[in-house]
JSON list of C-alpha atoms in Angstrom, two decimals:
[
{"chain": "A", "resi": 90, "resn": "MET", "atom": "CA", "xyz": [0.01, -0.03, 0.02]},
{"chain": "A", "resi": 91, "resn": "ALA", "atom": "CA", "xyz": [1.72, 3.44, -0.84]},
{"chain": "A", "resi": 92, "resn": "HIS", "atom": "CA", "xyz": [1.82, 5.75, 1.86]},
{"chain": "A", "resi": 93, "resn": "ASN", "atom": "CA", "xyz": [-0.63, 8.66, 2.09]},
{"chain": "A", "resi": 94, "resn": "TYR", "atom": "CA", "xyz": [1.66, 11.79, 2.06]},
{"chain": "A", "resi": 95, "resn": "GLU", "atom": "CA", "xyz": [-1.31, 14.17, 1.85]},
{"chain": "A", "resi": 96, "resn": "ALA", "atom": "CA", "xyz": [-2.94, 12.53, 5.20]},
{"chain": "A", "resi": 97, "resn": "GLN", "atom": "CA", "xyz": [0.44, 12.85, 6.83]},
{"chain": "A", "resi": 98, "resn": "ARG", "atom": "CA", "xyz": [0.72, 16.47, 5.88]},
{"chain": "A", "resi": 99, "resn": "ARG", "atom": "CA", "xyz": [-2.27, 17.43, 7.30]},
{"chain": "A", "resi": 100, "resn": "GLU", "atom": "CA", "xyz": [-1.81, 15.91, 10.90]},
{"chain": "A", "resi": 101, "resn": "THR", "atom": "CA", "xyz": [1.40, 18.35, 10.79]},
{"chain": "A", "resi": 102, "resn": "PHE", "atom": "CA", "xyz": [-0.73, 21.00, 9.53]},
{"chain": "A", "resi": 103, "resn": "GLU", "atom": "CA", "xyz": [-3.44, 20.04, 12.22]},
{"chain": "A", "resi": 104, "resn": "THR", "atom": "CA", "xyz": [-0.91, 19.52, 15.44]},
{"chain": "A", "resi": 105, "resn": "PHE", "atom": "CA", "xyz": [-0.22, 23.81, 14.60]},
{"chain": "A", "resi": 106, "resn": "ASP", "atom": "CA", "xyz": [-3.82, 24.66, 14.42]},
{"chain": "A", "resi": 107, "resn": "GLN", "atom": "CA", "xyz": [-4.39, 22.41, 17.76]},
{"chain": "A", "resi": 108, "resn": "ALA", "atom": "CA", "xyz": [-1.38, 23.97, 19.39]},
{"chain": "A", "resi": 109, "resn": "ALA", "atom": "CA", "xyz": [-2.94, 27.55, 18.79]},
{"chain": "A", "resi": 110, "resn": "LYS", "atom": "CA", "xyz": [-6.37, 26.46, 20.14]},
{"chain": "A", "resi": 111, "resn": "ASP", "atom": "CA", "xyz": [-4.74, 25.41, 23.25]},
{"chain": "A", "resi": 112, "resn": "LYS", "atom": "CA", "xyz": [-3.09, 28.29, 23.51]},
{"chain": "A", "resi": 113, "resn": "ILE", "atom": "CA", "xyz": [0.75, 26.38, 23.50]},
{"chain": "A", "resi": 114, "resn": "LYS", "atom": "CA", "xyz": [3.43, 28.94, 22.64]},
{"chain": "A", "resi": 115, "resn": "LEU", "atom": "CA", "xyz": [5.89, 27.08, 20.65]},
{"chain": "A", "resi": 116, "resn": "PRO", "atom": "CA", "xyz": [9.45, 28.52, 19.72]},
{"chain": "A", "resi": 117, "resn": "LYS", "atom": "CA", "xyz": [10.31, 30.20, 16.49]},
{"chain": "A", "resi": 118, "resn": "GLU", "atom": "CA", "xyz": [13.03, 28.19, 16.06]},
{"chain": "A", "resi": 119, "resn": "SER", "atom": "CA", "xyz": [14.11, 24.52, 17.39]},
{"chain": "A", "resi": 120, "resn": "VAL", "atom": "CA", "xyz": [15.46, 21.07, 16.05]},
{"chain": "A", "resi": 121, "resn": "VAL", "atom": "CA", "xyz": [12.84, 19.03, 14.83]},
{"chain": "A", "resi": 122, "resn": "GLU", "atom": "CA", "xyz": [13.10, 15.18, 15.45]},
{"chain": "A", "resi": 123, "resn": "PHE", "atom": "CA", "xyz": [11.10, 13.07, 13.11]},
{"chain": "A", "resi": 124, "resn": "LEU", "atom": "CA", "xyz": [10.74, 9.08, 14.24]},
{"chain": "A", "resi": 125, "resn": "PHE", "atom": "CA", "xyz": [10.33, 6.36, 12.22]},
{"chain": "A", "resi": 126, "resn": "LEU", "atom": "CA", "xyz": [9.47, 3.14, 13.46]},
{"chain": "A", "resi": 127, "resn": "VAL", "atom": "CA", "xyz": [11.22, -0.43, 12.36]},
{"chain": "A", "resi": 128, "resn": "GLU", "atom": "CA", "xyz": [8.35, -1.86, 9.32]},
{"chain": "A", "resi": 129, "resn": "GLU", "atom": "CA", "xyz": [10.39, -5.10, 8.68]},
{"chain": "A", "resi": 130, "resn": "VAL", "atom": "CA", "xyz": [12.31, -7.42, 10.99]},
{"chain": "A", "resi": 131, "resn": "ASP", "atom": "CA", "xyz": [15.03, -6.79, 8.27]},
{"chain": "A", "resi": 132, "resn": "ALA", "atom": "CA", "xyz": [14.88, -3.09, 7.94]},
{"chain": "A", "resi": 133, "resn": "ASN", "atom": "CA", "xyz": [18.39, -1.32, 6.55]},
{"chain": "A", "resi": 134, "resn": "TRP", "atom": "CA", "xyz": [19.51, 0.82, 9.63]},
{"chain": "A", "resi": 135, "resn": "ALA", "atom": "CA", "xyz": [22.74, 1.63, 7.97]},
{"chain": "A", "resi": 136, "resn": "GLY", "atom": "CA", "xyz": [21.18, 2.56, 4.51]},
{"chain": "A", "resi": 137, "resn": "ALA", "atom": "CA", "xyz": [18.41, 5.19, 5.91]},
{"chain": "A", "resi": 138, "resn": "GLU", "atom": "CA", "xyz": [21.04, 6.55, 8.26]},
{"chain": "A", "resi": 139, "resn": "LYS", "atom": "CA", "xyz": [23.60, 6.97, 5.52]},
{"chain": "A", "resi": 140, "resn": "SER", "atom": "CA", "xyz": [20.91, 8.45, 3.21]},
{"chain": "A", "resi": 141, "resn": "LEU", "atom": "CA", "xyz": [19.29, 10.64, 5.73]},
{"chain": "A", "resi": 142, "resn": "LYS", "atom": "CA", "xyz": [23.33, 12.02, 6.41]},
{"chain": "A", "resi": 143, "resn": "ALA", "atom": "CA", "xyz": [23.62, 12.46, 3.31]},
{"chain": "A", "resi": 144, "resn": "LYS", "atom": "CA", "xyz": [20.38, 14.83, 3.28]},
{"chain": "A", "resi": 145, "resn": "GLY", "atom": "CA", "xyz": [21.42, 17.06, 6.02]},
{"chain": "A", "resi": 146, "resn": "PHE", "atom": "CA", "xyz": [20.10, 15.10, 8.89]},
{"chain": "A", "resi": 147, "resn": "ARG", "atom": "CA", "xyz": [21.51, 13.65, 12.04]},
{"chain": "A", "resi": 148, "resn": "THR", "atom": "CA", "xyz": [20.23, 10.07, 12.97]},
{"chain": "A", "resi": 149, "resn": "ALA", "atom": "CA", "xyz": [20.01, 8.25, 16.42]},
{"chain": "A", "resi": 150, "resn": "ARG", "atom": "CA", "xyz": [18.22, 4.98, 17.58]},
{"chain": "A", "resi": 151, "resn": "ASP", "atom": "CA", "xyz": [16.35, 4.95, 20.54]},
{"chain": "A", "resi": 152, "resn": "LYS", "atom": "CA", "xyz": [17.01, 2.71, 23.73]},
{"chain": "A", "resi": 153, "resn": "GLU", "atom": "CA", "xyz": [15.15, -0.24, 22.41]},
{"chain": "A", "resi": 154, "resn": "ASN", "atom": "CA", "xyz": [16.19, -0.23, 18.99]},
{"chain": "A", "resi": 155, "resn": "ASP", "atom": "CA", "xyz": [13.17, 0.08, 17.59]},
{"chain": "A", "resi": 156, "resn": "MET", "atom": "CA", "xyz": [12.85, 3.80, 15.96]},
{"chain": "A", "resi": 157, "resn": "LEU", "atom": "CA", "xyz": [15.19, 5.88, 14.12]},
{"chain": "A", "resi": 158, "resn": "ILE", "atom": "CA", "xyz": [15.31, 9.71, 14.91]},
{"chain": "A", "resi": 159, "resn": "ALA", "atom": "CA", "xyz": [16.35, 12.06, 12.05]},
{"chain": "A", "resi": 160, "resn": "SER", "atom": "CA", "xyz": [17.37, 15.35, 13.25]},
{"chain": "A", "resi": 161, "resn": "CYS", "atom": "CA", "xyz": [17.17, 18.63, 11.80]},
{"chain": "A", "resi": 162, "resn": "GLY", "atom": "CA", "xyz": [17.79, 22.08, 12.62]},
{"chain": "A", "resi": 163, "resn": "PRO", "atom": "CA", "xyz": [17.46, 24.50, 14.26]},
{"chain": "A", "resi": 164, "resn": "MET", "atom": "CA", "xyz": [15.02, 25.37, 11.82]},
{"chain": "A", "resi": 165, "resn": "PRO", "atom": "CA", "xyz": [11.92, 27.35, 12.09]},
{"chain": "A", "resi": 166, "resn": "VAL", "atom": "CA", "xyz": [8.89, 25.64, 13.82]},
{"chain": "A", "resi": 167, "resn": "THR", "atom": "CA", "xyz": [6.26, 26.44, 11.18]},
{"chain": "A", "resi": 168, "resn": "PRO", "atom": "CA", "xyz": [4.10, 23.87, 9.70]},
{"chain": "A", "resi": 169, "resn": "GLU", "atom": "CA", "xyz": [5.41, 24.26, 6.02]},
{"chain": "A", "resi": 170, "resn": "ALA", "atom": "CA", "xyz": [8.85, 24.33, 6.91]},
{"chain": "A", "resi": 171, "resn": "ILE", "atom": "CA", "xyz": [8.62, 21.13, 9.24]},
{"chain": "A", "resi": 172, "resn": "TRP", "atom": "CA", "xyz": [6.52, 19.50, 6.18]},
{"chain": "A", "resi": 173, "resn": "ALA", "atom": "CA", "xyz": [9.04, 20.07, 4.18]},
{"chain": "A", "resi": 174, "resn": "GLN", "atom": "CA", "xyz": [11.90, 18.33, 5.79]},
{"chain": "A", "resi": 175, "resn": "GLU", "atom": "CA", "xyz": [9.22, 15.76, 7.01]},
{"chain": "A", "resi": 176, "resn": "ARG", "atom": "CA", "xyz": [8.70, 14.86, 3.57]},
{"chain": "A", "resi": 177, "resn": "VAL", "atom": "CA", "xyz": [12.33, 14.43, 2.88]},
{"chain": "A", "resi": 178, "resn": "ALA", "atom": "CA", "xyz": [12.85, 12.30, 5.39]},
{"chain": "A", "resi": 179, "resn": "THR", "atom": "CA", "xyz": [9.96, 9.98, 5.40]},
{"chain": "A", "resi": 180, "resn": "GLU", "atom": "CA", "xyz": [10.35, 9.39, 1.49]},
{"chain": "A", "resi": 181, "resn": "ILE", "atom": "CA", "xyz": [13.97, 8.22, 2.63]},
{"chain": "A", "resi": 182, "resn": "ALA", "atom": "CA", "xyz": [12.70, 5.88, 5.27]},
{"chain": "A", "resi": 183, "resn": "ILE", "atom": "CA", "xyz": [10.00, 4.45, 3.70]},
{"chain": "A", "resi": 184, "resn": "ALA", "atom": "CA", "xyz": [12.61, 2.92, 1.40]},
{"chain": "A", "resi": 185, "resn": "TYR", "atom": "CA", "xyz": [14.43, 1.28, 3.93]},
{"chain": "A", "resi": 186, "resn": "ASP", "atom": "CA", "xyz": [11.12, -0.28, 5.79]},
{"chain": "A", "resi": 187, "resn": "PHE", "atom": "CA", "xyz": [10.69, 2.27, 8.44]},
{"chain": "A", "resi": 188, "resn": "TYR", "atom": "CA", "xyz": [7.40, 3.60, 8.86]},
{"chain": "A", "resi": 189, "resn": "PRO", "atom": "CA", "xyz": [6.39, 7.61, 10.09]},
{"chain": "A", "resi": 190, "resn": "ASP", "atom": "CA", "xyz": [5.79, 8.22, 13.75]},
{"chain": "A", "resi": 191, "resn": "GLY", "atom": "CA", "xyz": [5.46, 11.99, 13.72]},
{"chain": "A", "resi": 192, "resn": "TRP", "atom": "CA", "xyz": [8.07, 14.40, 14.80]},
{"chain": "A", "resi": 193, "resn": "ASP", "atom": "CA", "xyz": [9.32, 16.53, 18.22]},
{"chain": "A", "resi": 194, "resn": "LEU", "atom": "CA", "xyz": [10.45, 19.52, 18.99]},
{"chain": "A", "resi": 195, "resn": "GLY", "atom": "CA", "xyz": [14.05, 18.77, 20.28]},
{"chain": "A", "resi": 196, "resn": "VAL", "atom": "CA", "xyz": [16.57, 20.79, 21.64]},
{"chain": "A", "resi": 197, "resn": "LYS", "atom": "CA", "xyz": [18.83, 23.42, 20.34]},
{"chain": "A", "resi": 198, "resn": "ASP", "atom": "CA", "xyz": [22.31, 22.16, 19.54]}
]
């Protein structure tokens, strides 16, 4: 089944809409961490990390070793800026058997 990028984009924009409704003040810029879960047991971690790094992302794995984290920034915290990088990271991750599990604001390097 093909990944639904439009639904993923809507979720990102809805996150900002909800933050505004909840009066949550977001920083003007931040490191953004894009989260990817392993889809297949034999997912290509090395290939995914190498490809993400080639596009300027920093990579890490969570403690359980079932999530790939691709960090970018500091970058503007806007839905357009985050979606642009989220799309790039997602296209790479999917090619290596990972699937998107959202994003989070990290800390400035």
